[in-house]
mmCIF file of C-alpha atoms in Angstrom:
data_model
loop_
_atom_site.group_PDB
_atom_site.id
_atom_site.type_symbol
_atom_site.label_atom_id
_atom_site.label_comp_id
_atom_site.label_asym_id
_atom_site.label_seq_id
_atom_site.Cartn_x
_atom_site.Cartn_y
_atom_site.Cartn_z
ATOM 1 C CA MET P 1 0.000 0.000 0.000
ATOM 2 C CA LYS P 2 2.788 2.406 0.942
ATOM 3 C CA THR P 3 4.617 1.563 -2.303
ATOM 4 C CA ASN P 4 1.460 2.322 -4.331
ATOM 5 C CA LEU P 5 1.059 5.696 -2.632
ATOM 6 C CA ILE P 6 4.698 6.609 -3.238
ATOM 7 C CA SER P 7 4.441 5.500 -6.879
ATOM 8 C CA THR P 8 1.259 7.523 -7.334
ATOM 9 C CA LEU P 9 2.827 10.614 -5.774
ATOM 10 C CA ILE P 10 5.935 10.278 -7.933
ATOM 11 C CA PHE P 11 3.744 9.901 -11.039
ATOM 12 C CA ALA P 12 1.624 12.911 -10.037
ATOM 13 C CA LEU P 13 4.710 15.030 -9.414
ATOM 14 C CA PHE P 14 6.266 13.957 -12.729
ATOM 15 C CA PHE P 15 3.008 14.535 -14.660
ATOM 16 C CA THR P 16 2.457 17.954 -13.061
ATOM 17 C CA THR P 17 6.034 19.029 -13.785
ATOM 18 C CA CYS P 18 5.769 17.930 -17.425
ATOM 19 C CA VAL P 19 2.430 19.622 -17.992
ATOM 20 C CA PHE P 20 3.181 22.894 -16.276
ATOM 21 C CA SER P 21 6.627 23.226 -17.833
ATOM 22 C CA GLN P 22 5.036 23.776 -21.232
ATOM 23 C CA LYS P 23 5.612 27.232 -22.618
ATOM 24 C CA LYS P 24 2.283 29.017 -22.894
ATOM 25 C CA LYS P 25 1.251 32.494 -23.853
ATOM 26 C CA GLU P 26 -1.437 33.587 -21.441
ATOM 27 C CA GLY P 27 -4.644 35.071 -22.705
ATOM 28 C CA ASN P 28 -7.898 34.007 -24.274
ATOM 29 C CA PRO P 29 -8.612 32.249 -27.542
ATOM 30 C CA PHE P 30 -8.984 34.718 -30.371
ATOM 31 C CA SER P 31 -12.464 33.307 -31.028
ATOM 32 C CA MET P 32 -13.568 34.676 -27.624
ATOM 33 C CA ILE P 33 -12.175 38.143 -28.313
ATOM 34 C CA VAL P 34 -13.325 38.975 -31.862
ATOM 35 C CA LYS P 35 -16.674 38.602 -33.507
ATOM 36 C CA THR P 36 -16.677 35.508 -35.703
ATOM 37 C CA THR P 37 -19.278 34.245 -38.107
ATOM 38 C CA LYS P 38 -22.176 32.242 -36.774
ATOM 39 C CA LYS P 39 -20.868 29.078 -38.413
ATOM 40 C CA GLU P 40 -21.523 26.001 -36.311
ATOM 41 C CA ILE P 41 -18.395 24.411 -34.846
ATOM 42 C CA PRO P 42 -18.084 20.795 -36.039
ATOM 43 C CA VAL P 43 -18.133 18.159 -33.279
ATOM 44 C CA ILE P 44 -16.255 14.866 -33.552
ATOM 45 C CA THR P 45 -17.746 12.274 -31.209
ATOM 46 C CA MET P 46 -15.459 9.648 -29.722
ATOM 47 C CA PRO P 47 -16.695 6.050 -29.589
ATOM 48 C CA SER P 48 -18.548 5.084 -26.426
ATOM 49 C CA ILE P 49 -16.860 3.013 -23.760
ATOM 50 C CA THR P 50 -19.077 0.259 -22.418
ATOM 51 C CA GLN P 51 -19.778 -0.457 -18.764
ATOM 52 C CA SER P 52 -18.081 -3.852 -19.185
ATOM 53 C CA GLU P 53 -14.891 -2.079 -20.346
ATOM 54 C CA ILE P 54 -15.041 0.213 -17.311
ATOM 55 C CA ASP P 55 -15.602 -2.783 -15.006
ATOM 56 C CA TYR P 56 -12.644 -4.586 -16.611
ATOM 57 C CA ILE P 57 -10.379 -1.570 -15.975
ATOM 58 C CA LYS P 58 -11.520 -1.359 -12.349
ATOM 59 C CA THR P 59 -10.917 -5.092 -11.801
ATOM 60 C CA LYS P 60 -7.501 -4.886 -13.452
ATOM 61 C CA ASN P 61 -6.583 -1.925 -11.210
ATOM 62 C CA GLU P 62 -7.541 -3.899 -8.109
ATOM 63 C CA LEU P 63 -5.579 -6.983 -9.194
ATOM 64 C CA ASP P 64 -2.475 -5.181 -10.434
ATOM 65 C CA GLY P 65 -1.174 -3.071 -7.562
ATOM 66 C CA GLU P 66 1.620 -1.437 -9.588
ATOM 67 C CA LYS P 67 -0.233 0.004 -12.594
ATOM 68 C CA PHE P 68 -3.315 2.137 -12.306
ATOM 69 C CA GLN P 69 -5.356 3.067 -15.351
ATOM 70 C CA PHE P 70 -7.399 6.208 -14.726
ATOM 71 C CA ALA P 71 -8.379 7.091 -18.287
ATOM 72 C CA TYR P 72 -9.388 5.452 -21.512
ATOM 73 C CA GLY P 73 -7.515 6.584 -24.589
ATOM 74 C CA PHE P 74 -8.753 6.652 -28.136
ATOM 75 C CA ASP P 75 -6.126 6.517 -30.855
ATOM 76 C CA VAL P 76 -7.602 8.713 -33.568
ATOM 77 C CA LYS P 77 -6.226 10.592 -36.517
ATOM 78 C CA ILE P 78 -7.920 13.957 -36.930
ATOM 79 C CA ASN P 79 -6.678 16.548 -39.391
ATOM 80 C CA VAL P 80 -7.647 19.705 -37.498
ATOM 81 C CA LYS P 81 -7.385 21.958 -40.575
ATOM 82 C CA GLU P 82 -9.627 19.682 -42.666
ATOM 83 C CA LYS P 83 -12.269 19.045 -39.975
ATOM 84 C CA SER P 84 -12.494 22.567 -38.511
ATOM 85 C CA VAL P 85 -14.826 25.394 -39.378
ATOM 86 C CA VAL P 86 -12.678 28.207 -40.778
ATOM 87 C CA ASP P 87 -13.298 31.922 -40.386
ATOM 88 C CA THR P 88 -11.373 34.268 -42.637
ATOM 89 C CA LEU P 89 -10.401 37.302 -40.617
ATOM 90 C CA LYS P 90 -8.952 40.619 -41.750
ATOM 91 C CA ASN P 91 -5.444 39.504 -40.832
ATOM 92 C CA GLY P 92 -5.530 35.699 -40.872
ATOM 93 C CA LEU P 93 -7.525 32.532 -40.321
ATOM 94 C CA LEU P 94 -9.328 31.029 -37.348
ATOM 95 C CA TYR P 95 -9.959 27.261 -37.132
ATOM 96 C CA ARG P 96 -12.370 25.786 -34.563
ATOM 97 C CA LEU P 97 -13.249 22.166 -33.827
ATOM 98 C CA SER P 98 -14.852 20.366 -30.866
ATOM 99 C CA ILE P 99 -14.347 16.822 -29.609
ATOM 100 C CA LEU P 100 -17.039 15.111 -27.539
ATOM 101 C CA SER P 101 -16.746 12.005 -25.381
ATOM 102 C CA LYS P 102 -20.138 11.437 -23.769
ATOM 103 C CA GLY P 103 -19.971 10.809 -20.042
ATOM 104 C CA ALA P 104 -16.303 11.778 -19.707
ATOM 105 C CA LYS P 105 -15.276 13.668 -16.571
ATOM 106 C CA SER P 106 -12.392 15.355 -18.398
ATOM 107 C CA LEU P 107 -10.598 15.231 -21.741
ATOM 108 C CA ASN P 108 -7.037 15.762 -22.736
ATOM 109 C CA ILE P 109 -5.370 15.652 -26.098
ATOM 110 C CA ILE P 110 -1.952 14.425 -27.123
ATOM 111 C CA PHE P 111 -1.039 15.845 -30.513
ATOM 112 C CA GLY P 112 1.064 13.446 -32.570
ATOM 113 C CA LYS P 113 2.008 15.918 -35.317
ATOM 114 C CA TYR P 114 2.174 19.258 -33.540
ATOM 115 C CA ASN P 115 4.079 21.835 -35.554
ATOM 116 C CA LEU P 116 2.710 25.370 -35.424
ATOM 117 C CA PRO P 117 4.125 28.060 -37.704
ATOM 118 C CA GLN P 118 5.278 31.471 -36.495
ATOM 119 C CA GLY P 119 2.275 33.668 -35.655
ATOM 120 C CA ALA P 120 -0.083 30.782 -34.852
ATOM 121 C CA LYS P 121 -1.689 30.099 -31.467
ATOM 122 C CA LEU P 122 -3.624 27.105 -30.207
ATOM 123 C CA TYR P 123 -6.071 27.139 -27.297
ATOM 124 C CA LEU P 124 -8.233 24.380 -25.858
ATOM 125 C CA TYR P 125 -11.249 25.021 -23.667
ATOM 126 C CA GLY P 126 -14.299 23.317 -22.226
ATOM 127 C CA ASN P 127 -17.905 24.260 -22.887
ATOM 128 C CA ASN P 128 -18.093 26.573 -19.904
ATOM 129 C CA HIS P 129 -14.996 28.518 -21.082
ATOM 130 C CA ARG P 130 -13.750 28.577 -17.465
ATOM 131 C CA THR P 131 -10.911 26.156 -18.181
ATOM 132 C CA ILE P 132 -8.635 27.458 -20.948
ATOM 133 C CA LYS P 133 -5.362 25.762 -21.899
ATOM 134 C CA GLY P 134 -2.911 27.652 -24.079
ATOM 135 C CA GLY P 135 -1.933 29.611 -26.002
ATOM 136 C CA PHE P 136 0.503 27.206 -27.435
ATOM 137 C CA THR P 137 2.776 28.556 -30.175
ATOM 138 C CA ASN P 138 5.714 27.502 -32.323
ATOM 139 C CA GLU P 139 7.801 27.709 -29.134
ATOM 140 C CA ASN P 140 6.104 24.422 -28.153
ATOM 141 C CA ASN P 141 7.306 22.661 -31.320
ATOM 142 C CA LYS P 142 9.511 19.675 -30.473
ATOM 143 C CA SER P 143 11.620 17.389 -32.619
ATOM 144 C CA ASN P 144 9.237 14.463 -31.905
ATOM 145 C CA LYS P 145 6.261 16.655 -32.988
ATOM 146 C CA LYS P 146 4.232 15.740 -29.875
ATOM 147 C CA LEU P 147 2.361 17.988 -27.483
ATOM 148 C CA ALA P 148 0.381 16.708 -24.506
ATOM 149 C CA VAL P 149 -2.132 19.133 -23.064
ATOM 150 C CA GLU P 150 -3.368 18.809 -19.488
ATOM 151 C CA PRO P 151 -7.007 17.747 -19.043
ATOM 152 C CA VAL P 152 -9.975 20.045 -19.502
ATOM 153 C CA PHE P 153 -12.954 19.210 -17.278
ATOM 154 C CA GLY P 154 -16.146 18.059 -18.970
ATOM 155 C CA GLU P 155 -17.149 15.828 -21.842
ATOM 156 C CA GLN P 156 -16.372 18.303 -24.625
ATOM 157 C CA ILE P 157 -13.246 20.202 -25.598
ATOM 158 C CA THR P 158 -12.909 22.881 -28.281
ATOM 159 C CA LEU P 159 -9.732 23.640 -30.199
ATOM 160 C CA SER P 160 -9.257 27.222 -31.359
ATOM 161 C CA HIS P 161 -6.303 27.607 -33.711
ATOM 162 C CA SER P 162 -5.480 31.005 -35.199
ATOM 163 C CA ILE P 163 -2.893 31.864 -37.836
ATOM 164 C CA PHE P 164 -2.036 35.485 -38.546
ATOM 165 C CA LYS P 165 -0.067 37.055 -41.381
ATOM 166 C CA THR P 166 1.337 39.628 -38.959
ATOM 167 C CA GLN P 167 1.236 39.753 -35.192
ATOM 168 C CA ILE P 168 -1.912 41.330 -33.743
ATOM 169 C CA THR P 169 -1.862 43.265 -30.505
ATOM 170 C CA LEU P 170 -5.181 43.760 -28.747
ATOM 171 C CA LEU P 171 -5.424 46.635 -26.305
#
């Protein structure tokens, strides 16, 4: 029991350090600041997880004292630019896309091909707009092209990705 607690604390400390060490530009998604068109944001719905799958995970956690699964991952390939609604702004483009996983307590995303150009910003937020993650920029680009974003509470997460021709300063 003591070993499990120590392992959990070490994992939590490691996870927190990794997540909060990401370079972020504070602020709000551009879509919350400017007036955009009334286009509906597309929603991609993740497959449902059955109660038997949840029960299996719980049983496995009880039997295996070393590993603890607390989330269910879906390996999906989503081209954000192709699936998003796009607003053409005076100085650039704004892409928006939502992902829904019914019944989820929180969602997080791990980007497998993250590579933002100069002048682009990415934000993620829940439906209530209280939890905002980002803005992630080209400073977050890594050689392995991955970016893991800490969880957003709720069953839906929206990605707001803006690309500008020149830097915009809002006063």
